[in-house]
Short mmCIF file of C-alpha atoms and ligand atoms in Angstrom, two decimals:
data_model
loop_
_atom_site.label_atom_id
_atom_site.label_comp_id
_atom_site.label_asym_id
_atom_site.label_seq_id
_atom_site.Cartn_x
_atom_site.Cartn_y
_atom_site.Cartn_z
CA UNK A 1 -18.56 -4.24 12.29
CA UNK A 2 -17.29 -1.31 9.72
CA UNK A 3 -17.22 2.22 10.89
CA UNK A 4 -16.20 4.94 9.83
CA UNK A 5 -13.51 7.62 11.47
CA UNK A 6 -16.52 9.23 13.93
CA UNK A 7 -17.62 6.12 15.11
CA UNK A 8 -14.51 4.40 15.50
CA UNK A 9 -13.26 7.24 17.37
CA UNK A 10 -15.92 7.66 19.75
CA UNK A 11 -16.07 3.70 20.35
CA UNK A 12 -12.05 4.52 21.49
CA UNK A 13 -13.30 7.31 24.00
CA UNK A 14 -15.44 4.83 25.76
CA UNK A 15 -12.35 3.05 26.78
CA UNK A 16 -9.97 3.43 29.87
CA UNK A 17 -6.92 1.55 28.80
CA UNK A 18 -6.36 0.61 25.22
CA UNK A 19 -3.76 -1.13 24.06
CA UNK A 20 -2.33 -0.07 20.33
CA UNK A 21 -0.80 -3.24 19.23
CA UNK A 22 1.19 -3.43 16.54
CA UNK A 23 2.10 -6.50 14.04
CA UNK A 24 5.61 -8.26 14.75
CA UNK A 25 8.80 -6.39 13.44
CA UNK A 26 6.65 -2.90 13.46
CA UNK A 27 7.28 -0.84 10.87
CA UNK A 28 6.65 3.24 11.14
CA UNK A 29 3.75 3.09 9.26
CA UNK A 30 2.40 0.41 12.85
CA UNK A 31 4.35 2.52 15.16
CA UNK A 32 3.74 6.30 14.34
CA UNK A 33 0.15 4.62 13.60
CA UNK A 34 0.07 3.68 16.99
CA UNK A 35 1.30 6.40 19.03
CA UNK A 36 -0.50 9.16 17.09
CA UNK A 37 -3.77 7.82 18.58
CA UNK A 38 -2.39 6.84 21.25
CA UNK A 39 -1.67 10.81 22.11
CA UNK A 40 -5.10 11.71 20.46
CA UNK A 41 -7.12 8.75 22.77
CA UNK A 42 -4.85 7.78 25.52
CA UNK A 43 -3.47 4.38 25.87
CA UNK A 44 -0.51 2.62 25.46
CA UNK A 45 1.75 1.51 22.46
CA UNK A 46 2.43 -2.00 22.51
CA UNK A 47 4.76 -4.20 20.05
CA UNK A 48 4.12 -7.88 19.65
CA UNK A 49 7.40 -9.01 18.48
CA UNK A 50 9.87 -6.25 18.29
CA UNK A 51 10.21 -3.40 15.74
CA UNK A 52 12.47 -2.81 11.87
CA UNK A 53 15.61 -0.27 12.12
CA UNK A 54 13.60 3.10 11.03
CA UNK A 55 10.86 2.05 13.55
CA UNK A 56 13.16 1.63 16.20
CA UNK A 57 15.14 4.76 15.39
CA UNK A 58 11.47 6.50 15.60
CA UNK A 59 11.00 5.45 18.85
CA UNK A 60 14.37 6.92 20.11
CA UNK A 61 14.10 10.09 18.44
CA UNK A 62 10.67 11.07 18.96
CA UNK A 63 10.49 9.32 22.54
CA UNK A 64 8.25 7.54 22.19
CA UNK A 65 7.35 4.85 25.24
CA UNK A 66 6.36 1.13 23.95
CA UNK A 67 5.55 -1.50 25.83
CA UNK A 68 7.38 -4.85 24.40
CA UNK A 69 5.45 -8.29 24.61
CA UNK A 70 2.24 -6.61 26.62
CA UNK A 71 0.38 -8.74 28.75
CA UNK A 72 -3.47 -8.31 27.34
CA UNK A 73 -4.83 -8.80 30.65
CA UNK A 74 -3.80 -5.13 31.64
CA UNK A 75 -5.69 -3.51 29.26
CA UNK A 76 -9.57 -2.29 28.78
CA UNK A 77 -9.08 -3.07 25.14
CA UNK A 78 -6.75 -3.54 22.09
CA UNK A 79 -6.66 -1.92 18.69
CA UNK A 80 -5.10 -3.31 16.52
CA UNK A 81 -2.95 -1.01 14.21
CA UNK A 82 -1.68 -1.96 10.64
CA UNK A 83 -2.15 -5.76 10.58
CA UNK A 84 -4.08 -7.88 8.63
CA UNK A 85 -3.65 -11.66 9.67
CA UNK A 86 -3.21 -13.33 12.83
CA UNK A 87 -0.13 -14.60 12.01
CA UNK A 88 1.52 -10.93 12.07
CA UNK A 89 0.65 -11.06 15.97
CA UNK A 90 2.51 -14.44 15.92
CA UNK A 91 -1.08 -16.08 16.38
CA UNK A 92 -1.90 -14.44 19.78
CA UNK A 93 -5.43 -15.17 20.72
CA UNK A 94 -7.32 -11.91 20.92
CA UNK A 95 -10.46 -11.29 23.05
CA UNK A 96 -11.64 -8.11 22.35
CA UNK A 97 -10.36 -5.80 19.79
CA UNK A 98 -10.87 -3.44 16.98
CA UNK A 99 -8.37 -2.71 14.03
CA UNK A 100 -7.51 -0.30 11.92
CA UNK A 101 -5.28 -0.84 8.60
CA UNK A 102 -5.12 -0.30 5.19
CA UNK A 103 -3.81 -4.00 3.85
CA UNK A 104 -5.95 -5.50 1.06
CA UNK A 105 -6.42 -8.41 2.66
CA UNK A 106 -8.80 -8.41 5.89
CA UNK A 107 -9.00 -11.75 8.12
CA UNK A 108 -8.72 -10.17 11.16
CA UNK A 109 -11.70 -7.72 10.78
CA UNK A 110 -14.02 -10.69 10.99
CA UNK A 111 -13.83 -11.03 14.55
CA UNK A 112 -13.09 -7.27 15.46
CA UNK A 113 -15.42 -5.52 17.75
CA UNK A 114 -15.42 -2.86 14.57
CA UNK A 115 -12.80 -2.02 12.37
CA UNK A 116 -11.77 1.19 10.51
CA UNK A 117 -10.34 -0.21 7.24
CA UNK A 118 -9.56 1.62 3.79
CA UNK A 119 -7.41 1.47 0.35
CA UNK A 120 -4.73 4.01 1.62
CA UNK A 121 -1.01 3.65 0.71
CA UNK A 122 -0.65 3.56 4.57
CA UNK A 123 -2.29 3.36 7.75
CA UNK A 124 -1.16 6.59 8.97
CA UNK A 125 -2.93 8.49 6.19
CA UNK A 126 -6.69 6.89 7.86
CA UNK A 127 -4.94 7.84 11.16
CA UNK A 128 -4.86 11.47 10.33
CA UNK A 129 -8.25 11.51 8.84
CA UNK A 130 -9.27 10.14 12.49
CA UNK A 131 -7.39 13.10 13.89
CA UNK A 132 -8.99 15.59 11.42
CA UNK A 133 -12.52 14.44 12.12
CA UNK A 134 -11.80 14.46 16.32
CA UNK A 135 -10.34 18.12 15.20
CA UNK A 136 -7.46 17.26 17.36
CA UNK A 137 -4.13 18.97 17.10
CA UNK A 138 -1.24 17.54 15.18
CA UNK A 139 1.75 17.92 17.07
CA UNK A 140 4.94 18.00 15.67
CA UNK A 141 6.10 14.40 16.84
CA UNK A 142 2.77 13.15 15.65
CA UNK A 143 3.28 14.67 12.53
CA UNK A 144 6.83 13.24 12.10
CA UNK A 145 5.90 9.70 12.47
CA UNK A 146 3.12 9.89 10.46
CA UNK A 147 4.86 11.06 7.74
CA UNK A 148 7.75 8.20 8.16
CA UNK A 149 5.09 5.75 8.39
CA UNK A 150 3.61 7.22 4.96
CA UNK A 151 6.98 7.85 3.07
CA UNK A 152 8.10 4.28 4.13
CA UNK A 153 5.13 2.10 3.37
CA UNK A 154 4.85 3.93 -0.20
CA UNK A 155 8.73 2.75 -1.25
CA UNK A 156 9.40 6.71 -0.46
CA UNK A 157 6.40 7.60 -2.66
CA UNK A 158 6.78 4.85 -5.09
CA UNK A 159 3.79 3.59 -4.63
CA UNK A 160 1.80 6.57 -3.78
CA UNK A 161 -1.23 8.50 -5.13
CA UNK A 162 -3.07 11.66 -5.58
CA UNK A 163 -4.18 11.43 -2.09
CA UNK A 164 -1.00 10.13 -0.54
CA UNK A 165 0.53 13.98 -1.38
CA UNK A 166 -2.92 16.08 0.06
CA UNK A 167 -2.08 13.80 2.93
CA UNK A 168 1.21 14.56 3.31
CA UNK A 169 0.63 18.53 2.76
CA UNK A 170 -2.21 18.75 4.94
CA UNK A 171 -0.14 17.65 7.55
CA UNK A 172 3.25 19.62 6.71
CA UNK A 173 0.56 22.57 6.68
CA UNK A 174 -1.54 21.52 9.99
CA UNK A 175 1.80 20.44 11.88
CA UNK A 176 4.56 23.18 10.64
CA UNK A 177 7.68 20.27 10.65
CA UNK A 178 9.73 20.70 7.89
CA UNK A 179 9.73 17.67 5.35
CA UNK A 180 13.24 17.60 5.68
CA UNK A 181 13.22 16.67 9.01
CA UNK A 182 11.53 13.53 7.96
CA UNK A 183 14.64 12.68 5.32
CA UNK A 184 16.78 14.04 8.14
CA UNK A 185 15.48 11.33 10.16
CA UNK A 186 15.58 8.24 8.16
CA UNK A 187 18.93 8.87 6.37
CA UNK A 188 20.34 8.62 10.30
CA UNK A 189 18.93 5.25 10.25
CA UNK A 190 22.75 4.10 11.65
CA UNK A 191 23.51 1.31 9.64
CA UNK A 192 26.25 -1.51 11.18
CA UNK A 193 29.56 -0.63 10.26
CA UNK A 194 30.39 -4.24 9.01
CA UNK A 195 28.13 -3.71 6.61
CA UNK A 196 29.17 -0.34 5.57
CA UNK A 197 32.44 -1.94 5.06
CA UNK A 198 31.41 -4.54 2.78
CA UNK A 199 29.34 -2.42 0.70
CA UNK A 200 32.21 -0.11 0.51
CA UNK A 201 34.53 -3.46 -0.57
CA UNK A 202 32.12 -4.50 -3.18
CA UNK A 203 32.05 -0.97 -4.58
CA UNK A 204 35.58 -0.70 -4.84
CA UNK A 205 35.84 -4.27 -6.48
CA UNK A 206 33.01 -4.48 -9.08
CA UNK A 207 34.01 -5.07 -12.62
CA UNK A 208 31.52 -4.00 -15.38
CA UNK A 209 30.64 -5.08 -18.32
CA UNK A 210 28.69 -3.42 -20.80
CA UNK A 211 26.79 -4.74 -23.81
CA UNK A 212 24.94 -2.36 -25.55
CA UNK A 213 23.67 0.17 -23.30
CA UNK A 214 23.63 -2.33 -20.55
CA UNK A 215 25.53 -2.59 -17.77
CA UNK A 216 26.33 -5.54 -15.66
CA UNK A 217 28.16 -5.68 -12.43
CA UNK A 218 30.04 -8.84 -10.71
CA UNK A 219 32.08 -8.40 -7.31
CA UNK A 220 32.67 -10.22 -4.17
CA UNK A 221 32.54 -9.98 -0.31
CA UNK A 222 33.24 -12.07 2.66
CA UNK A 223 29.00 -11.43 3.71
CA UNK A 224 26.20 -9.23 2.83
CA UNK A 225 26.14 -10.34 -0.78
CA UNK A 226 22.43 -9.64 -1.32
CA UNK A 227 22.76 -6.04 0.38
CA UNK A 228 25.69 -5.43 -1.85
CA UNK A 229 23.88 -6.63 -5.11
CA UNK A 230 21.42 -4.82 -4.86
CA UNK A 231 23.73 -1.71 -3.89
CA UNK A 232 25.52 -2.04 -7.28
CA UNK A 233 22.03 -2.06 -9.05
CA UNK A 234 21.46 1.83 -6.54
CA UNK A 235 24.96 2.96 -8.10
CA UNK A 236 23.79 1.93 -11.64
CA UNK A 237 24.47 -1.52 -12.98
CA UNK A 238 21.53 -3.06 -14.69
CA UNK A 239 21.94 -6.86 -13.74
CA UNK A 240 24.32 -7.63 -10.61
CA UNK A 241 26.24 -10.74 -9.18
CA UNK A 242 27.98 -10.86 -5.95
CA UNK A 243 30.06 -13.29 -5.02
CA UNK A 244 30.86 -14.46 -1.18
CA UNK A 245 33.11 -17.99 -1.06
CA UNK A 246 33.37 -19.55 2.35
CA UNK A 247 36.06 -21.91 3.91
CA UNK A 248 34.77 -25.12 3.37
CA UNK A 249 35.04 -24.47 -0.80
CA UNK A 250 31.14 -23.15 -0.91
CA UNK A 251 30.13 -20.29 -2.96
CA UNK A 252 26.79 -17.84 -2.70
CA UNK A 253 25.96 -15.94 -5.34
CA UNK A 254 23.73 -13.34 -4.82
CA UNK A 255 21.65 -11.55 -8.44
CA UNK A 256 19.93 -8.53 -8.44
CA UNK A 257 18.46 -7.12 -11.47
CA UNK A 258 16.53 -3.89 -12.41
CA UNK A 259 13.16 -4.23 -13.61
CA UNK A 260 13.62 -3.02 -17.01
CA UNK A 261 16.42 -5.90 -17.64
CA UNK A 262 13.46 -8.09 -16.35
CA UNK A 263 11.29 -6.85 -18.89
CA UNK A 264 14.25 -7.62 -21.71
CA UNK A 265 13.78 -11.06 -20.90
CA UNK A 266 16.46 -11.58 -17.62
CA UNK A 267 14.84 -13.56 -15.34
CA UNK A 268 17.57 -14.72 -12.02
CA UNK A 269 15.58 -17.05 -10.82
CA UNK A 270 15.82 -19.55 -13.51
CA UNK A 271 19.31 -18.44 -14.73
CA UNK A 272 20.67 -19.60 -10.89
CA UNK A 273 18.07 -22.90 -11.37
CA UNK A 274 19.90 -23.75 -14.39
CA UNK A 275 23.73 -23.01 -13.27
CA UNK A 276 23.06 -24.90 -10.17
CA UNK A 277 21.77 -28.10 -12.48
CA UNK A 278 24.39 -27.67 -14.14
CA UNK A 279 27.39 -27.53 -10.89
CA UNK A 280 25.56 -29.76 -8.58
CA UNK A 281 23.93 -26.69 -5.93
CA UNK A 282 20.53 -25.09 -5.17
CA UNK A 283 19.99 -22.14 -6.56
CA UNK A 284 16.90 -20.01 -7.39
CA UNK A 285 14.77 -16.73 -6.62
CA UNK A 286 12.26 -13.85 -8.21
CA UNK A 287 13.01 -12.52 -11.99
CA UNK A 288 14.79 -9.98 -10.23
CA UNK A 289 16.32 -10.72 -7.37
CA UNK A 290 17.51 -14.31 -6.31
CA UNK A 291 20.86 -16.54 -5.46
CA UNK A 292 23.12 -19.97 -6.13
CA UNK A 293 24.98 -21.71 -3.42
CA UNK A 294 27.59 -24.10 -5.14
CA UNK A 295 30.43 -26.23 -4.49
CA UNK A 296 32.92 -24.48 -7.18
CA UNK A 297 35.22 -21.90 -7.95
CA UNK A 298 33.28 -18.49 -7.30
CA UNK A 299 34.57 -16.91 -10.19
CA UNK A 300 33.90 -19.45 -12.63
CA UNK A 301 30.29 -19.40 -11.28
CA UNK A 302 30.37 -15.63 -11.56
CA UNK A 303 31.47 -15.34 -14.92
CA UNK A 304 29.04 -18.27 -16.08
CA UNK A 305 26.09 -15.82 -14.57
CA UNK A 306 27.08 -12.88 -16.56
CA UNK A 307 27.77 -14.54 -19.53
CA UNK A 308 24.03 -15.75 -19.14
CA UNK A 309 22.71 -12.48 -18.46
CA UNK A 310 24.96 -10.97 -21.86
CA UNK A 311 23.79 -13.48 -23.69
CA UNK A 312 19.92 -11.92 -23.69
CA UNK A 313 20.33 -8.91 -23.38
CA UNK A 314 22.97 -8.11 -26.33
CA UNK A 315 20.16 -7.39 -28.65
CA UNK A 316 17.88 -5.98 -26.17
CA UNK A 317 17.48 -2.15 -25.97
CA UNK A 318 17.78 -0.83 -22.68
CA UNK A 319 14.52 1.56 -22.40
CA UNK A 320 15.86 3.24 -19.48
CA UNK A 321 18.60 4.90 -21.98
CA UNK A 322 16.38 5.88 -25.07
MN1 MN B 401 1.26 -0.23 6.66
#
């Protein structure tokens, strides 16, 4: 059954111990979801299947207590927060429960006791309209997660809209954090040194080409080729190859490419189809974004990409440069 935020928070009330369950490898939108009714309501915060690195940094910084791999029995009833299919709870078999999420897909309201469900960019943003129609406070940790959990599931306002930003000030103005606390927050996401180091290798290593206005990047690393990639498209290459070659004579090539050298006509996907035909491999992927393992020299391969890649966009205007 659909309700609406005074109905769905008054169903909440009539329970003693809720569970706020969120879908496997939570993200902040699930988790600050979660805990900001969970301190409106009461009840517990409960992860199916662990949580993503800015979720988990979340947790530590604003405290927040989660119960991993809950055991439903314990609990009055479960909402669940931010999920739209079964198989994000790994198929658990739910009793009773109501949901609340934004996704545009809905199997697991069928079933639901009731569900709270709307087109927001994020699941926070219905949270907080819960909070504003209970009139309940919005603490400063509350407000901090939700706005994580709304600056994160919009691709840091990517995909956002009008209401997205009268979210996001109502709560800067109801709360009084700081929105840089929120950037503060996720640009301490700690990130493996390893990986820093690579990045920092394939930086330092890159050779560019550019045709027209056009700029295409090739490098290589010993792992994290895809992270580097598409780090050499953040730093400003248009089209990107990395390269990692591994003892036993195999070689990964990992392409990113930027959406407007999709739109000239580069798609990865089949360019690494077609080198892999033509060396023997596998090799495949999105328009944008996709990778080649081969049995050949890495920078023959390498080349053999860009050359592709030059080859349609030479008398292609870059948009991006007009
Ligand atoms: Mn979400």
């Amino acid at each position: 059954m659909r309700v609406d935020e005074i109905d769905f928070y008054n169903r909440l009330l009539n329970y003693r111990d809720i569970l706020y369950l969120c879908h496997r490898n939570a993200d902040p939108d699930a988790v600050s979801s979660a805990f900001a009714l969970s301190e409106a309501i009461g009840g517990t915060v409960g992860l199916v299947d662990g949580c993503n690195r800015v979720a988990s940094l979340l947790i530590e910084k604003l405290d927040i207590e989660v119960v991993e791999s809950p055991n439903f029995d314990e609990y009055e009833f479960i909402l669940v927060v931010d999920t739209s299919t079964i198989s994000q709870l790994n198929g658990l078999k739910l009793m009773k429960y109501g949901v609340i999420d934004h996704h545009a897909t809905t199997a697991l309201t069928e079933n639901a006791e009731f569900y709270l469900h709307k087109h927001a960019s994020s699941t926070a943003e219905i949270v907080f309209s819960v909070l504003k129609c209970m009139e309940a406070p919005v603490m400063p940790r509350v407000a901090l997660g939700l706005l994580t959990g709304i600056v994160t599931d919009t691709g840091h306002f990517k995909h956002a809209n009008s209401e997205t930003f009268s979210c996001v000030s109502e709560i800067i103005k109801l709360s009084g954090v700081d929105y840089a606390e929120v950037i503060d927050l996720m640009a301490s996401t700690p990130q493996d040194i390893s990986i820093r180091i690579a990045m920092l290798k394939a930086a330092a290593r890159a050779d560019t080409e550019r045709t027209g206005d056009w700029l295409i990047s090739t490098s290589y690393v010993s792992s994290f080729g895809g992270s580097a990639a598409s780090m050499l498209i953040n730093i400003g290459a248009d089209v990107s190859f990395v390269g990692t070659s591994h003892s036993n004579s195999t070689t990964r090539i990992s392409g990113r490419a930027k959406r407007e050298a999709v739109n000239a006509g580069v798609n990865l996907g089949q360019i690494m189809e077609n080198i892999s035909a033509n060396y023997d491999g596998t090799g495949g992927g999105h328009a944008g974004a996709a990778g080649i393992d081969v049995n050949s020299d890495m920078n023959e391969i390498l080349n053999e990409c860009k050359m592709h890649v030059i080859d349609i966009l030479k008398h292609q205007e870059n948009p991006s440069n007009l």
